[in-house]
Amino acid sequence: MDQVKNYLLPPKAPREYGFFVDGRWHEGRDQFERLSPGHGVPVTRTAKCTPEDLNAAVVSARRAFEDRRWSGLSGAARGAVLLRVAEILRQRRDEIAYFETLENGKPIAQARGEIDHCIACFEVGAGAARLLHGDSYNSLGDGLFGMVLREPIGVVGLITPWNFPFLILCERVPFILASGCTMVVKPSEVTSATTLILAEVLAEAGLPDGVYNVITGSGRTIGQALTEHPDVDMLSFTGSTAVGRSCVHAAADSNFKKLGLELGGKNPIIVFADSDLEDAADGAAFGISFNTGQCCVSSSRLIVERSVAAEFEKLLAEKMARIRVGDPLDEATQVGAITTDQQNTTILDYIAKGKAEGAQLVAGGQAIDLGKGQYIAPTLFTGVSPDMAIARDEIFGPVLCSMSFDTIEQAIELANDTVYGLAASVWTKNIDKALTVTRRVRAGRFWVNTIMAGGPEMPLGGFKQSGWGREAGTYGVEEYTQVKSVHVEIGKRSHWIA
Ligand code: NAP
């Protein structure tokens, strides 16, 4: 790694990766070259896998599952491997963060913080492996005893997006492993490096061959084939609602594989007049700008009490203008590059649409030219009405739309006026309002007087069109199990045939 004081440089040559199946590295026939979105230089080359490579990966995961080399171990033994993974990740933290930043464009300081979260995911997964258990029914009468066993579901396909390539991976892998399942992972083609590095880490930690397999390539080809594969028992998909819908069709048309879906969001942040407005403005600026707004849980709809709306929007616009947008490898950068050209165009198109729809631009609203890479200034629109495209569509960029309310009922109605239900945040010093809003707004993750806080102990997932199922924590482990009811007769059978 090239390093000048606190400033890292892009690599002189791209790092090359094969794909990982059955505990071994394989070379792809073709390669995909990734250019860093912050610098426009090649940083990695990864394999373009074929359907045959995918089949080999599924066969490997199936064999590893059926011979019980992983699921047959005690929870303690599985947990010990996961704890070793956490240790190795600690040692490789800076290297993994570096490649995450190079491929994704996120600030290096943020990437390092995300790796710390990933380490915690493995530690929580280790505990969860030991604590996983079923249930018993001692209430079926003296003649019958009931046990409920939790068994691993089998071979899991895992498809992850480019916005948090390692973090989203690590919010799933330890919990899938804790359950005893095996897996085939397909990261986004543009951000595959850290998923491949995890293969090295897992192998070094002692994970048996065939339990974690990685195939790389584009979503439309290899990703789609994974969703359709008849020998995959469950698919965990994180990405857009549109592709999530195609996963549902693929599951129905193949083998009815179980689905875990973590999809899009258009998340409300509700600010009451009685909140600490400085805190709420800081939270709102962070909630829309963190990871350049390319977060499924970005708070992209500001719903602010009308009596303080003008004051709050002014405060927020001032804060947003002070956010440091810059080279992702600069330690001081708070907001880095937009990850893909396509996403850059999408965001700029929505900003143009917001202006055309008549919303008032009070912060940002333009691309920032740093001489290389693609950057967009954190943007705030005021005077937005709920029917505008910028208020309805998931933009997946640093674009915040402000709307106002007069009563708590209006605030709840506006917050729920979306097909999504991923996350929400409410800011107030009044406990009655905080709890009423929390109960009535339909979202899978809720923050009161904070935003995007949490740990891997807590479950993640969405209501409505934001998805199915939950990831992380004990809920996340249970998601990858199925329940078997066992009935045990006690004593002499009472005969049916006299
Ligand atoms: P995407 O286009 O749906 O891609 C997500 C993943 O699916 C990538 O690995 C992609 O591979 C793959 N893929 C694409 N087309 C596929 C197909 N037909 N069949 C199977 N897999 C396919 O989404 P994105 O643009 O990467 O990510 C942005 C979206 O993800 C946003 O809507 C965001 O809200 C959502 N997201 C949700 C969460 C959550 O936890 N709820 C977290 C992060 C992101 P390639 O990239 O290689 O094509």
Coordinates of C-alpha atoms and ligand atoms in Angstrom, one line a residue:
M1 CA 0.0 0.0 0.0
D2 CA 1.4 3.4 -0.9
Q3 CA 1.1 5.9 1.9
V4 CA 2.1 9.5 2.2
K5 CA 1.6 10.7 5.8
N6 CA -2.2 10.4 6.4
Y7 CA -2.9 10.3 2.7
L8 CA -3.2 7.0 0.8
L9 CA -2.5 6.8 -2.9
P10 CA -4.3 4.5 -5.4
P11 CA -2.2 1.4 -6.3
K12 CA 0.3 1.4 -9.1
A13 CA -1.2 -1.7 -10.7
P14 CA -4.6 -3.4 -10.1
R15 CA -4.8 -6.4 -7.8
E16 CA -6.0 -9.6 -9.5
Y17 CA -8.4 -12.1 -8.1
G18 CA -9.7 -15.5 -9.2
F19 CA -12.9 -17.0 -7.8
F20 CA -13.1 -19.3 -4.8
V21 CA -14.8 -22.7 -5.0
D22 CA -14.3 -25.8 -2.8
G23 CA -11.5 -24.2 -0.8
R24 CA -9.4 -23.4 -3.9
W25 CA -8.7 -20.4 -6.2
H26 CA -9.7 -20.7 -9.8
E27 CA -8.9 -18.5 -12.8
G28 CA -11.7 -17.0 -14.8
R29 CA -11.7 -17.2 -18.6
D30 CA -12.4 -13.5 -18.8
Q31 CA -11.7 -10.6 -16.4
F32 CA -13.5 -7.5 -15.3
E33 CA -11.4 -4.4 -14.6
R34 CA -12.6 -2.0 -12.0
L35 CA -11.7 1.7 -12.1
S36 CA -11.7 3.6 -8.8
P37 CA -14.7 6.0 -8.9
G38 CA -12.6 8.5 -7.0
H39 CA -9.6 8.5 -9.3
G40 CA -10.5 6.8 -12.5
V41 CA -7.6 4.3 -12.4
P42 CA -7.7 0.5 -12.5
V43 CA -7.7 -0.9 -9.0
T44 CA -8.8 -4.6 -9.3
R45 CA -9.4 -7.3 -11.9
T46 CA -11.9 -10.1 -11.1
A47 CA -13.1 -13.1 -12.9
K48 CA -16.2 -13.2 -15.1
C49 CA -17.6 -16.6 -14.0
T50 CA -19.6 -18.8 -16.3
P51 CA -22.7 -20.9 -15.5
E52 CA -20.4 -23.9 -15.2
D53 CA -18.4 -22.1 -12.5
L54 CA -21.6 -21.4 -10.7
N55 CA -22.7 -25.0 -10.9
A56 CA -19.3 -26.1 -9.5
A57 CA -19.8 -23.7 -6.6
V58 CA -23.3 -25.0 -5.8
V59 CA -22.1 -28.6 -6.0
S60 CA -19.2 -27.7 -3.6
A61 CA -21.6 -26.0 -1.2
R62 CA -24.1 -28.9 -1.4
R63 CA -21.4 -31.5 -0.7
A64 CA -20.1 -29.6 2.2
F65 CA -23.6 -29.3 3.6
E66 CA -24.6 -32.9 3.1
D67 CA -21.5 -34.5 4.7
R68 CA -22.1 -32.3 7.8
R69 CA -18.5 -31.1 7.9
W70 CA -19.8 -27.8 9.2
S71 CA -23.4 -28.3 10.4
G72 CA -22.3 -31.4 12.3
L73 CA -19.9 -29.4 14.5
S74 CA -21.0 -28.1 17.9
G75 CA -22.0 -24.4 18.1
A76 CA -18.9 -23.9 20.2
A77 CA -16.6 -25.2 17.5
R78 CA -18.4 -23.1 14.8
G79 CA -18.2 -20.1 17.1
A80 CA -14.4 -20.6 17.6
V81 CA -13.8 -20.4 13.9
L82 CA -15.9 -17.1 13.7
L83 CA -13.9 -15.7 16.6
R84 CA -10.6 -16.5 14.7
V85 CA -12.1 -14.7 11.7
A86 CA -12.7 -11.6 13.9
E87 CA -9.0 -11.7 14.9
I88 CA -7.7 -12.0 11.4
L89 CA -10.0 -9.2 10.2
R90 CA -8.5 -7.0 13.0
Q91 CA -5.1 -7.7 11.5
R92 CA -6.1 -7.0 7.9
R93 CA -8.4 -4.1 8.7
D94 CA -6.5 -1.4 6.9
E95 CA -6.0 -3.5 3.8
I96 CA -9.7 -4.4 3.5
A97 CA -10.7 -0.8 4.1
Y98 CA -8.3 0.3 1.4
F99 CA -9.8 -2.0 -1.2
E100 CA -13.3 -1.2 -0.1
T101 CA -12.6 2.5 -0.6
L102 CA -10.8 2.0 -4.0
E103 CA -13.8 0.0 -5.5
N104 CA -16.7 1.8 -3.8
G105 CA -15.4 5.4 -3.5
K106 CA -16.3 5.8 0.2
P107 CA -14.0 7.8 2.5
I108 CA -11.2 5.7 4.0
A109 CA -11.9 6.7 7.6
Q110 CA -15.5 5.5 7.1
A111 CA -14.4 2.3 5.5
R112 CA -12.2 1.5 8.5
G113 CA -15.1 2.1 10.8
E114 CA -17.2 -0.3 8.8
I115 CA -14.6 -3.0 9.1
D116 CA -14.8 -2.6 12.9
H117 CA -18.5 -3.2 12.6
C118 CA -17.8 -6.3 10.5
I119 CA -15.5 -7.6 13.2
A120 CA -18.3 -7.2 15.7
C121 CA -20.6 -9.1 13.4
F122 CA -18.3 -12.1 13.6
E123 CA -18.1 -11.8 17.4
V124 CA -21.9 -11.7 17.7
G125 CA -22.2 -14.5 15.2
A126 CA -19.8 -16.6 17.3
G127 CA -22.0 -16.1 20.4
A128 CA -25.2 -16.8 18.4
A129 CA -23.7 -20.1 17.1
R130 CA -23.4 -21.3 20.7
L131 CA -26.8 -20.1 21.8
L132 CA -28.9 -21.3 18.8
H133 CA -31.5 -23.7 20.1
G134 CA -35.0 -24.9 19.6
D135 CA -37.9 -25.3 22.0
S136 CA -39.9 -28.0 23.8
Y137 CA -43.5 -28.6 24.7
N138 CA -44.1 -30.2 28.0
S139 CA -47.8 -29.4 27.7
L140 CA -49.0 -32.2 25.4
G141 CA -50.2 -34.5 28.1
D142 CA -48.4 -37.3 30.0
G143 CA -48.3 -39.5 26.8
L144 CA -46.5 -37.1 24.5
F145 CA -43.5 -34.8 24.5
G146 CA -42.9 -32.2 21.9
M147 CA -39.5 -30.9 20.7
V148 CA -38.9 -28.1 18.2
L149 CA -35.5 -28.5 16.4
R150 CA -33.9 -25.7 14.5
E151 CA -32.0 -27.1 11.5
P152 CA -29.8 -25.3 9.0
I153 CA -31.8 -24.7 5.8
G154 CA -29.0 -26.0 3.6
V155 CA -27.2 -24.2 0.7
V156 CA -27.6 -20.4 0.7
G157 CA -27.1 -18.1 -2.3
L158 CA -26.0 -14.7 -1.2
I159 CA -26.2 -11.7 -3.5
T160 CA -24.9 -8.4 -2.2
P161 CA -24.8 -4.8 -3.7
W162 CA -22.0 -2.3 -4.2
N163 CA -22.9 0.4 -1.6
F164 CA -21.6 -1.5 1.4
P165 CA -19.9 -4.5 -0.1
F166 CA -18.1 -5.8 3.0
L167 CA -20.5 -4.5 5.7
I168 CA -23.6 -6.1 4.1
L169 CA -21.6 -9.3 3.5
C170 CA -20.6 -9.4 7.1
E171 CA -24.1 -8.7 8.4
R172 CA -25.0 -12.0 6.8
V173 CA -22.1 -14.4 6.5
P174 CA -21.4 -14.9 10.3
F175 CA -25.1 -15.6 10.9
I176 CA -25.4 -18.0 8.0
L177 CA -22.3 -19.8 9.3
A178 CA -23.7 -19.8 12.8
S179 CA -26.8 -21.6 11.6
G180 CA -24.6 -24.4 10.0
C181 CA -25.5 -23.6 6.4
T182 CA -23.0 -23.5 3.5
M183 CA -23.1 -20.8 0.8
V184 CA -22.4 -19.4 -2.6
V185 CA -21.8 -15.7 -2.6
K186 CA -22.2 -13.3 -5.7
P187 CA -21.0 -9.8 -4.9
S188 CA -21.7 -6.9 -7.2
E189 CA -19.2 -7.1 -10.1
V190 CA -17.9 -3.6 -9.4
T191 CA -17.1 -4.3 -5.7
S192 CA -16.0 -7.9 -5.5
A193 CA -12.5 -7.6 -3.9
T194 CA -13.4 -7.6 -0.2
T195 CA -15.8 -10.6 -0.6
L196 CA -12.8 -12.5 -2.1
I197 CA -10.5 -11.3 0.7
L198 CA -13.0 -12.8 3.1
A199 CA -12.5 -16.2 1.4
E200 CA -8.8 -16.0 2.4
V201 CA -9.7 -15.0 5.9
L202 CA -12.2 -17.7 6.4
A203 CA -9.9 -20.4 5.1
E204 CA -7.1 -19.2 7.4
A205 CA -9.5 -19.3 10.3
G206 CA -10.2 -23.0 9.7
L207 CA -13.5 -22.9 7.9
P208 CA -13.8 -26.3 6.1
D209 CA -13.5 -26.3 2.3
G210 CA -16.7 -25.8 0.3
V211 CA -18.6 -24.0 3.1
Y212 CA -18.0 -20.5 1.7
N213 CA -17.7 -20.2 -2.1
V214 CA -17.5 -17.0 -4.2
I215 CA -18.4 -16.6 -7.8
T216 CA -17.9 -13.2 -9.5
G217 CA -19.5 -11.6 -12.6
S218 CA -22.5 -9.5 -13.5
G219 CA -25.9 -9.6 -11.9
R220 CA -27.8 -10.1 -15.1
T221 CA -25.8 -13.3 -16.0
I222 CA -24.4 -15.1 -13.0
G223 CA -26.6 -13.4 -10.4
Q224 CA -29.8 -14.3 -12.3
A225 CA -28.5 -17.9 -12.7
L226 CA -28.0 -18.1 -8.9
T227 CA -31.6 -17.0 -8.2
E228 CA -32.9 -19.7 -10.6
H229 CA -30.6 -22.5 -9.4
P230 CA -32.7 -25.5 -8.4
D231 CA -30.2 -26.8 -5.9
V232 CA -30.0 -23.6 -3.8
D233 CA -32.3 -23.9 -0.7
M234 CA -32.4 -20.2 0.2
L235 CA -31.4 -16.9 -1.4
S236 CA -30.5 -13.9 0.6
F237 CA -30.7 -10.9 -1.8
T238 CA -29.8 -7.3 -1.0
G239 CA -30.3 -4.8 -3.7
S240 CA -33.0 -3.0 -5.6
T241 CA -36.7 -3.7 -5.3
A242 CA -36.9 -4.4 -9.1
V243 CA -34.3 -7.2 -8.9
G244 CA -35.9 -8.4 -5.6
R245 CA -39.1 -8.9 -7.6
S246 CA -37.3 -10.9 -10.2
C247 CA -35.9 -13.1 -7.4
V248 CA -39.4 -13.9 -6.3
H249 CA -40.3 -14.9 -9.9
A250 CA -37.1 -17.0 -10.2
A251 CA -37.8 -18.8 -6.9
A252 CA -41.4 -19.5 -7.9
D253 CA -40.2 -20.8 -11.3
S254 CA -37.4 -23.0 -10.0
N255 CA -37.6 -24.8 -6.6
F256 CA -39.6 -22.4 -4.3
K257 CA -36.3 -21.6 -2.5
K258 CA -36.8 -19.5 0.6
L259 CA -36.1 -15.8 0.1
G260 CA -34.6 -13.2 2.3
L261 CA -35.0 -9.8 0.6
E262 CA -33.4 -6.5 1.8
L263 CA -34.5 -3.9 -0.8
G264 CA -34.9 -0.2 -1.3
G265 CA -36.2 2.6 1.0
K266 CA -37.4 6.1 0.9
N267 CA -37.0 6.7 4.6
P268 CA -38.6 9.5 6.6
I269 CA -36.9 11.7 9.2
I270 CA -39.6 13.4 11.3
V271 CA -38.5 16.5 13.2
F272 CA -40.8 18.1 15.8
A273 CA -40.6 21.7 16.9
D274 CA -39.7 20.6 20.4
S275 CA -36.6 18.7 19.4
D276 CA -33.0 19.9 19.8
L277 CA -32.9 21.4 16.4
E278 CA -29.1 21.5 16.2
D279 CA -28.9 17.8 17.0
A280 CA -31.7 17.0 14.5
A281 CA -30.0 19.1 11.7
D282 CA -26.8 17.3 12.3
G283 CA -28.6 13.9 12.2
A284 CA -30.5 14.9 9.0
A285 CA -27.3 16.1 7.3
F286 CA -25.5 12.8 8.3
G287 CA -28.6 10.7 7.4
I288 CA -28.6 11.9 3.8
S289 CA -24.9 12.4 3.1
F290 CA -23.3 9.4 4.7
N291 CA -22.0 7.1 2.0
T292 CA -23.1 9.8 -0.5
G293 CA -26.7 8.9 0.3
Q294 CA -26.1 5.5 -1.3
C295 CA -27.6 3.8 1.7
C296 CA -30.8 1.7 1.7
V297 CA -31.5 3.4 5.1
S298 CA -30.6 7.0 4.0
S299 CA -33.2 9.4 5.5
S300 CA -34.2 11.0 2.2
R301 CA -37.6 12.6 3.2
L302 CA -37.4 15.3 5.8
I303 CA -40.8 15.8 7.5
V304 CA -40.5 18.9 9.7
E305 CA -43.1 20.7 11.8
R306 CA -44.2 23.8 10.0
S307 CA -43.6 26.2 12.9
V308 CA -39.9 25.6 12.8
A309 CA -39.5 24.5 9.1
A310 CA -37.9 27.7 7.8
E311 CA -35.4 27.9 10.7
F312 CA -34.6 24.2 10.5
E313 CA -34.1 24.2 6.7
K314 CA -31.7 27.1 7.0
L315 CA -29.7 25.5 9.8
L316 CA -29.6 22.2 7.8
A317 CA -28.5 23.9 4.5
E318 CA -25.7 25.6 6.4
K319 CA -24.5 22.3 7.8
M320 CA -24.7 20.5 4.5
A321 CA -22.6 23.2 2.8
R322 CA -19.8 22.5 5.4
I323 CA -19.6 18.7 4.7
R324 CA -16.2 17.9 3.3
V325 CA -16.6 16.2 -0.1
G326 CA -13.3 14.9 -1.5
D327 CA -10.9 12.3 -2.5
P328 CA -11.9 9.0 -0.7
L329 CA -8.3 8.3 0.2
D330 CA -8.0 11.6 2.1
E331 CA -8.4 11.0 5.9
A332 CA -10.3 14.2 6.3
T333 CA -13.0 13.4 3.6
Q334 CA -16.6 12.9 4.9
V335 CA -18.3 12.3 1.6
G336 CA -16.5 10.5 -1.2
A337 CA -17.2 9.6 -4.8
I338 CA -20.4 8.3 -6.4
T339 CA -19.8 4.6 -6.9
T340 CA -20.9 4.0 -10.5
D341 CA -21.2 6.2 -13.7
Q342 CA -24.8 5.0 -14.0
Q343 CA -25.7 6.1 -10.4
N344 CA -24.0 9.4 -10.9
T345 CA -26.2 10.1 -13.9
T346 CA -29.3 8.9 -12.0
I347 CA -28.7 11.3 -9.2
L348 CA -28.0 14.3 -11.4
D349 CA -31.1 13.5 -13.4
Y350 CA -33.2 13.5 -10.2
I351 CA -31.7 16.9 -9.2
A352 CA -32.8 18.3 -12.6
K353 CA -36.2 16.7 -12.2
G354 CA -36.6 18.3 -8.7
K355 CA -35.8 21.8 -10.2
A356 CA -38.2 21.1 -13.1
E357 CA -41.0 20.0 -10.6
G358 CA -40.7 23.4 -8.9
A359 CA -38.9 22.4 -5.6
Q360 CA -36.5 25.0 -4.3
L361 CA -32.8 24.1 -4.2
V362 CA -31.3 25.5 -1.0
A363 CA -28.1 23.4 -0.8
G364 CA -25.8 21.6 -3.3
G365 CA -27.5 20.6 -6.5
Q366 CA -24.5 20.1 -8.6
A367 CA -21.6 17.9 -9.5
I368 CA -18.2 18.8 -7.9
D369 CA -15.2 18.8 -10.2
L370 CA -12.1 17.6 -8.4
G371 CA -10.2 17.0 -11.6
K372 CA -10.8 13.2 -11.4
G373 CA -13.6 10.9 -10.3
Q374 CA -17.3 11.8 -9.8
Y375 CA -18.7 13.8 -6.9
I376 CA -22.0 15.4 -6.1
A377 CA -22.6 18.1 -3.4
P378 CA -25.1 17.1 -0.6
T379 CA -28.4 18.6 -1.8
L380 CA -31.5 19.9 -0.1
F381 CA -34.8 20.7 -1.8
T382 CA -37.5 22.6 0.2
G383 CA -41.1 23.2 -0.8
V384 CA -41.4 19.6 -1.9
S385 CA -44.9 18.1 -2.3
P386 CA -45.5 14.4 -1.7
D387 CA -46.4 13.7 -5.3
M388 CA -43.1 14.9 -6.8
A389 CA -40.8 12.2 -8.2
I390 CA -38.0 13.3 -5.9
A391 CA -40.3 12.7 -2.9
R392 CA -41.5 9.2 -4.1
D393 CA -38.6 7.5 -5.9
E394 CA -35.5 6.1 -4.2
I395 CA -32.8 8.3 -5.6
F396 CA -29.9 6.6 -3.8
G397 CA -27.8 9.7 -3.6
P398 CA -27.3 12.7 -1.4
V399 CA -30.6 14.4 -2.2
L400 CA -32.9 15.4 0.7
C401 CA -36.5 16.6 0.1
S402 CA -38.2 18.7 2.8
M403 CA -41.9 18.6 3.5
S404 CA -43.9 20.2 6.4
F405 CA -46.6 19.1 8.8
D406 CA -48.9 20.7 11.3
T407 CA -50.2 17.8 13.4
I408 CA -48.7 14.4 14.5
E409 CA -51.4 12.7 12.4
Q410 CA -50.1 14.5 9.3
A411 CA -46.5 13.6 10.1
I412 CA -47.4 9.9 10.4
E413 CA -49.5 10.0 7.2
L414 CA -46.6 11.6 5.2
A415 CA -44.1 9.2 6.7
N416 CA -46.2 6.2 5.6
D417 CA -47.0 7.6 2.2
T418 CA -44.5 5.4 0.4
V419 CA -44.4 1.8 -1.0
Y420 CA -41.2 1.3 1.1
G421 CA -40.9 0.6 4.8
L422 CA -37.2 0.1 5.6
A423 CA -36.2 2.7 8.2
A424 CA -37.4 5.9 9.9
S425 CA -36.2 8.4 12.4
V426 CA -38.1 10.7 14.8
W427 CA -36.7 13.7 16.7
T428 CA -38.6 15.1 19.7
K429 CA -38.1 15.6 23.4
N430 CA -41.7 14.4 24.1
I431 CA -41.8 10.7 24.9
D432 CA -45.5 10.4 23.9
K433 CA -44.8 11.8 20.4
A434 CA -41.7 9.6 20.0
L435 CA -43.5 6.4 20.9
T436 CA -46.7 7.2 19.0
V437 CA -44.7 7.8 15.8
T438 CA -42.5 4.8 16.4
R439 CA -45.6 2.6 16.8
R440 CA -47.5 3.9 13.8
V441 CA -44.9 4.4 11.1
R442 CA -44.3 1.2 9.2
A443 CA -40.6 0.6 9.0
G444 CA -38.3 -2.2 10.0
R445 CA -35.6 0.0 11.7
F446 CA -36.4 3.0 13.8
W447 CA -34.2 5.7 15.4
V448 CA -35.4 8.1 18.1
N449 CA -33.2 11.2 18.4
T450 CA -30.5 9.5 16.5
I451 CA -29.9 8.0 13.1
M452 CA -28.2 5.0 11.6
A453 CA -27.0 3.8 15.0
G454 CA -26.9 0.2 16.1
G455 CA -25.0 -3.0 16.3
P456 CA -25.1 -6.5 14.9
E457 CA -27.1 -7.7 17.9
M458 CA -30.1 -5.9 16.4
P459 CA -32.2 -7.4 13.5
L460 CA -32.2 -5.6 10.1
G461 CA -35.0 -5.7 7.5
G462 CA -37.9 -4.0 6.0
F463 CA -41.7 -3.7 6.0
K464 CA -43.8 -3.4 2.8
Q465 CA -41.8 -3.4 -0.5
S466 CA -38.5 -3.0 1.4
G467 CA -38.2 -6.7 1.8
W468 CA -38.9 -10.0 3.6
G469 CA -37.1 -11.5 6.6
R470 CA -34.5 -10.2 9.0
E471 CA -30.7 -10.4 9.0
A472 CA -28.2 -10.2 11.9
G473 CA -28.4 -11.1 15.6
T474 CA -30.3 -14.1 16.8
Y475 CA -33.2 -13.2 14.4
G476 CA -30.7 -13.4 11.6
V477 CA -29.4 -16.8 12.5
E478 CA -32.9 -18.2 12.9
E479 CA -33.8 -16.9 9.4
Y480 CA -31.3 -19.5 8.0
T481 CA -32.9 -22.4 9.9
Q482 CA -36.0 -24.3 9.5
V483 CA -38.1 -25.7 12.3
K484 CA -38.8 -29.4 12.7
S485 CA -41.6 -30.5 15.2
V486 CA -40.7 -33.8 16.9
H487 CA -43.3 -35.8 18.8
V488 CA -42.2 -38.4 21.2
E489 CA -44.6 -40.9 22.7
I490 CA -44.0 -41.7 26.4
G491 CA -45.1 -45.2 27.6
K492 CA -47.3 -47.8 26.0
R493 CA -49.2 -46.8 22.9
S494 CA -53.0 -46.8 23.1
H495 CA -53.9 -49.1 20.2
W496 CA -56.0 -48.0 17.2
I497 CA -56.9 -51.5 16.2
A498 CA -58.7 -53.2 19.0
Ligands
NAP1 P1 -29.2 -4.1 -7.8 O1 -29.0 -3.7 -9.2 O2 -30.4 -4.8 -7.5 O3 -27.9 -5.1 -7.6 C1 -27.8 -5.8 -6.3 C2 -27.1 -7.1 -6.6 O4 -27.8 -7.9 -7.5 C3 -25.7 -6.9 -7.3 O5 -24.8 -8.0 -6.9 C4 -26.1 -7.1 -8.7 O6 -24.9 -7.6 -9.5 C5 -27.1 -8.2 -8.6 N1 -28.0 -8.3 -9.7 C6 -28.3 -7.4 -10.7 N2 -29.3 -7.8 -11.5 C7 -29.6 -9.1 -11.1 C8 -30.5 -10.1 -11.6 N3 -31.2 -9.9 -12.6 N4 -30.5 -11.3 -10.9 C9 -29.8 -11.5 -9.8 N5 -28.9 -10.6 -9.3 C10 -28.8 -9.4 -10.0 O7 -29.0 -3.0 -6.8 P2 -27.8 -2.0 -6.7 O8 -27.9 -0.9 -7.7 O9 -26.5 -2.8 -6.7 O10 -28.0 -1.4 -5.2 C11 -28.9 -0.4 -5.0 C12 -30.2 -0.9 -4.4 O11 -29.9 -1.8 -3.3 C13 -31.0 0.2 -3.8 O12 -32.3 0.1 -4.2 C14 -30.8 0.0 -2.3 O13 -31.9 0.5 -1.5 C15 -30.7 -1.4 -2.2 N6 -30.0 -1.8 -1.0 C16 -30.8 -2.3 0.0 C17 -30.2 -2.7 1.2 C18 -31.0 -3.2 2.4 O14 -30.4 -3.7 3.3 N7 -32.3 -3.1 2.3 C19 -28.8 -2.5 1.4 C20 -28.1 -2.0 0.4 C21 -28.7 -1.6 -0.8 P3 -24.1 -6.5 -10.4 O15 -23.9 -5.3 -9.6 O16 -22.8 -7.3 -10.6 O17 -24.9 -6.3 -11.6

